[in-house]
CSV table of C-alpha atoms in Angstrom, one decimal:
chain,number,residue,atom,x,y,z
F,416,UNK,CA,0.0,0.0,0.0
F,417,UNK,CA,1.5,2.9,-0.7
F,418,UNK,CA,1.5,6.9,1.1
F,419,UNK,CA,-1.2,9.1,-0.3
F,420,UNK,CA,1.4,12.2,-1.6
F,421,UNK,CA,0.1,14.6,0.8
F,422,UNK,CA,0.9,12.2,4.0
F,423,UNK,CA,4.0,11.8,2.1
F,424,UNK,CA,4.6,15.8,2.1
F,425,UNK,CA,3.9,16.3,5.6
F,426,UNK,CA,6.6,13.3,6.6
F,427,UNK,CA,9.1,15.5,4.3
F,428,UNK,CA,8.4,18.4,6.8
F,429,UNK,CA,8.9,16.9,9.8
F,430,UNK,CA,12.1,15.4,8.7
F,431,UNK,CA,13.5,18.4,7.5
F,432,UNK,CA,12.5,20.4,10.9
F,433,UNK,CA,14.4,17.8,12.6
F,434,UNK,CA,16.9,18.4,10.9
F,435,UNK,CA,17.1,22.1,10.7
F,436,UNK,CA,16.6,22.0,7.2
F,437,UNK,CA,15.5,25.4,6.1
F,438,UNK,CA,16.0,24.8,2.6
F,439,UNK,CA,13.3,21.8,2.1
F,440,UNK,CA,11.3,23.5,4.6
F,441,UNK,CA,11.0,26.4,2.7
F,442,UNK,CA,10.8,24.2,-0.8
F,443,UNK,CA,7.5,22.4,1.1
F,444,UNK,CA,5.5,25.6,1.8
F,445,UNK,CA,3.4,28.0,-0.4
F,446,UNK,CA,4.7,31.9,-0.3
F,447,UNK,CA,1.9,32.9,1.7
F,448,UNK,CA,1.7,30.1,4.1
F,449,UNK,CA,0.2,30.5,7.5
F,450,UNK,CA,1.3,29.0,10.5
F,451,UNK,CA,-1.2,29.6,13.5
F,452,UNK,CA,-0.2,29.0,17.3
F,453,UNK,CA,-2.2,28.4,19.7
F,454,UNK,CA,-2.2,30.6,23.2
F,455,UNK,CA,-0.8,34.1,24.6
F,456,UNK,CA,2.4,33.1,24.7
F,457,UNK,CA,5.5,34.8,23.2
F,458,UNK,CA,5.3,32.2,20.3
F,459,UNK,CA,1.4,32.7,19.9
F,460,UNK,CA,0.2,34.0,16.7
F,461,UNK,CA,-0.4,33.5,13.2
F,462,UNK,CA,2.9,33.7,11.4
F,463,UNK,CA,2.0,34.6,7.7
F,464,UNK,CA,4.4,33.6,4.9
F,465,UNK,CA,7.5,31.2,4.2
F,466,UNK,CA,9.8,33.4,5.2
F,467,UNK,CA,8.2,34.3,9.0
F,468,UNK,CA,7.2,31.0,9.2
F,469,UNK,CA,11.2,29.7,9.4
F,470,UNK,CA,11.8,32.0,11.8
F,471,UNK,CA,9.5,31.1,14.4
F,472,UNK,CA,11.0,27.7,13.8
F,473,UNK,CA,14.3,29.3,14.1
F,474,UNK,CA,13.3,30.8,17.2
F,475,UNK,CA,12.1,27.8,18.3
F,476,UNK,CA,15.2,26.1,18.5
F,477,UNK,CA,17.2,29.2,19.9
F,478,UNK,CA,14.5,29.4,23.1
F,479,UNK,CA,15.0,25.5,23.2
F,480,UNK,CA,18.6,25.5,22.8
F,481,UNK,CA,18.3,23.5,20.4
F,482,UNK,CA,16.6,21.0,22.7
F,483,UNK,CA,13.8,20.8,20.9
F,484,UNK,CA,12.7,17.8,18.8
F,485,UNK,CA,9.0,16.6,17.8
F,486,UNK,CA,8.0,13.0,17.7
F,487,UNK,CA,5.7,12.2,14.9
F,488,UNK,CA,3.2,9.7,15.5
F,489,UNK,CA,0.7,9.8,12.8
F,490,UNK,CA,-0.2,11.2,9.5
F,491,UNK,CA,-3.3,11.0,8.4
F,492,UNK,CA,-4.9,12.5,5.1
F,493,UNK,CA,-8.5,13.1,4.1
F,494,UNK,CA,-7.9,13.0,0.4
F,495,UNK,CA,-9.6,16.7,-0.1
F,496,UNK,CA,-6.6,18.6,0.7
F,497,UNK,CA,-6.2,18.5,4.5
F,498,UNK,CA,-3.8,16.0,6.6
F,499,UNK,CA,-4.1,15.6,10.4
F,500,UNK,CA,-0.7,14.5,12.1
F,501,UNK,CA,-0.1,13.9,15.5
F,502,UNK,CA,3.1,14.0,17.4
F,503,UNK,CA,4.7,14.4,21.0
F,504,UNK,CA,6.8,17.8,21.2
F,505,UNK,CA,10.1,17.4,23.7
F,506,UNK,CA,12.1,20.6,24.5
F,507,UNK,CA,13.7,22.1,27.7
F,508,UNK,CA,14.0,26.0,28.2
F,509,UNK,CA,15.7,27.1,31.2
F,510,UNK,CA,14.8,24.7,34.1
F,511,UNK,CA,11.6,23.7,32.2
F,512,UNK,CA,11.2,21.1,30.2
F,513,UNK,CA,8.1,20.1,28.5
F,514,UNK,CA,7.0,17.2,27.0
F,515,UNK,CA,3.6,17.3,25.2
F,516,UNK,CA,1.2,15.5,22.8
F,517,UNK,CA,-0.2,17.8,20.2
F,518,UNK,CA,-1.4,17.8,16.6
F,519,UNK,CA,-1.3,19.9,12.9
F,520,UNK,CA,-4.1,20.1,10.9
F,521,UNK,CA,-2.4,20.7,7.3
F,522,UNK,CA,-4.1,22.6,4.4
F,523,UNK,CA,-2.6,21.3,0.7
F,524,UNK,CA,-3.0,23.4,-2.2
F,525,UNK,CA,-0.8,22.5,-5.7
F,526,UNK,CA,1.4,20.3,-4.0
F,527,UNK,CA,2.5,22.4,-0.9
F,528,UNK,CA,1.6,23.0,2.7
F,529,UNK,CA,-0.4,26.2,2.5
F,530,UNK,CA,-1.9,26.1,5.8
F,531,UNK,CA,-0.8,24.7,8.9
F,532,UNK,CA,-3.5,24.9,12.3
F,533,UNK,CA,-1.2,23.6,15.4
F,534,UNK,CA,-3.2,22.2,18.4
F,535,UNK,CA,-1.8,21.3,21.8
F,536,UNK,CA,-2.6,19.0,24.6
F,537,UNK,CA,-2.7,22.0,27.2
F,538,UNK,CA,-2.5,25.6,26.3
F,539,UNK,CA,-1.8,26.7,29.7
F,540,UNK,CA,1.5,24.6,30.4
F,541,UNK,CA,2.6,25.5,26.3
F,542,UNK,CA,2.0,29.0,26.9
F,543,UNK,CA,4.0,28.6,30.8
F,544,UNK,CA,6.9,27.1,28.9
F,545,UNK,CA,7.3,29.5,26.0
F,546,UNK,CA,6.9,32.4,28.3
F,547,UNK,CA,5.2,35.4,28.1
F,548,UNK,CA,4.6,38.1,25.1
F,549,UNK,CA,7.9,40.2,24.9
């Protein structure tokens, strides 16, 4: 059986985060992506375009230390354009560490990610970890 392309697409992404991979990254998403996070935290908001979009993930990895790593557990495609994945986010910040189940829900438009919805297990500790709006 093989991956529907989309599930593939998303599996591409996730490697090349975990591997700091900027160039595929960037290669994956539309121009106008959107990358929307959840909560009030410093990270929180709805990062619009490639470009803004790799550097929250560059930021990401400076708060972290470059701690951070995501676990994928699941990548699952409706066939219409929209993949679910789930994964288990691990980072430590300081004397925090966190280590949380959470989910994307991917948009897919001409072969790219063009939308990208993040959901977490618990707004509350994501938003306590990534500290407050600076």
């Amino acid at each position: 059986m093989s991956e529907h392309p989309h599930s593939a697409l998303v599996r591409r992404g996730y490697e090349a985060f975990g591997e700091a991979d900027r160039e595929t990254l960037r290669s994956l998403l539309t121009a106008d992506c959107v990358h929307h996070v959840p909560g009030r935290s410093r990270v929180s908001g709805h990062y619009k375009g490639r470009e803004n979009i790799l550097d929250l993930y560059r930021e990401l990895g400076e708060l972290t230390g470059g701690t951070m790593r995501v676990g994928l557990r699941g990548v699952y495609p409706d066939g219409r354009g929209h993949v679910m994945a789930v994964h288990t986010i691990y980072a430590d910040r300081g004397d925090r560490g966190i280590e949380m189940p959470g989910g994307f829900w991917f948009t897919v438009a001409g072969g790219k990610i063009s939308d990208i919805d993040e959901c977490v297990q618990d707004i509350d500790e994501a938003d306590a970890f990534w500290g407050a709006p600076g």
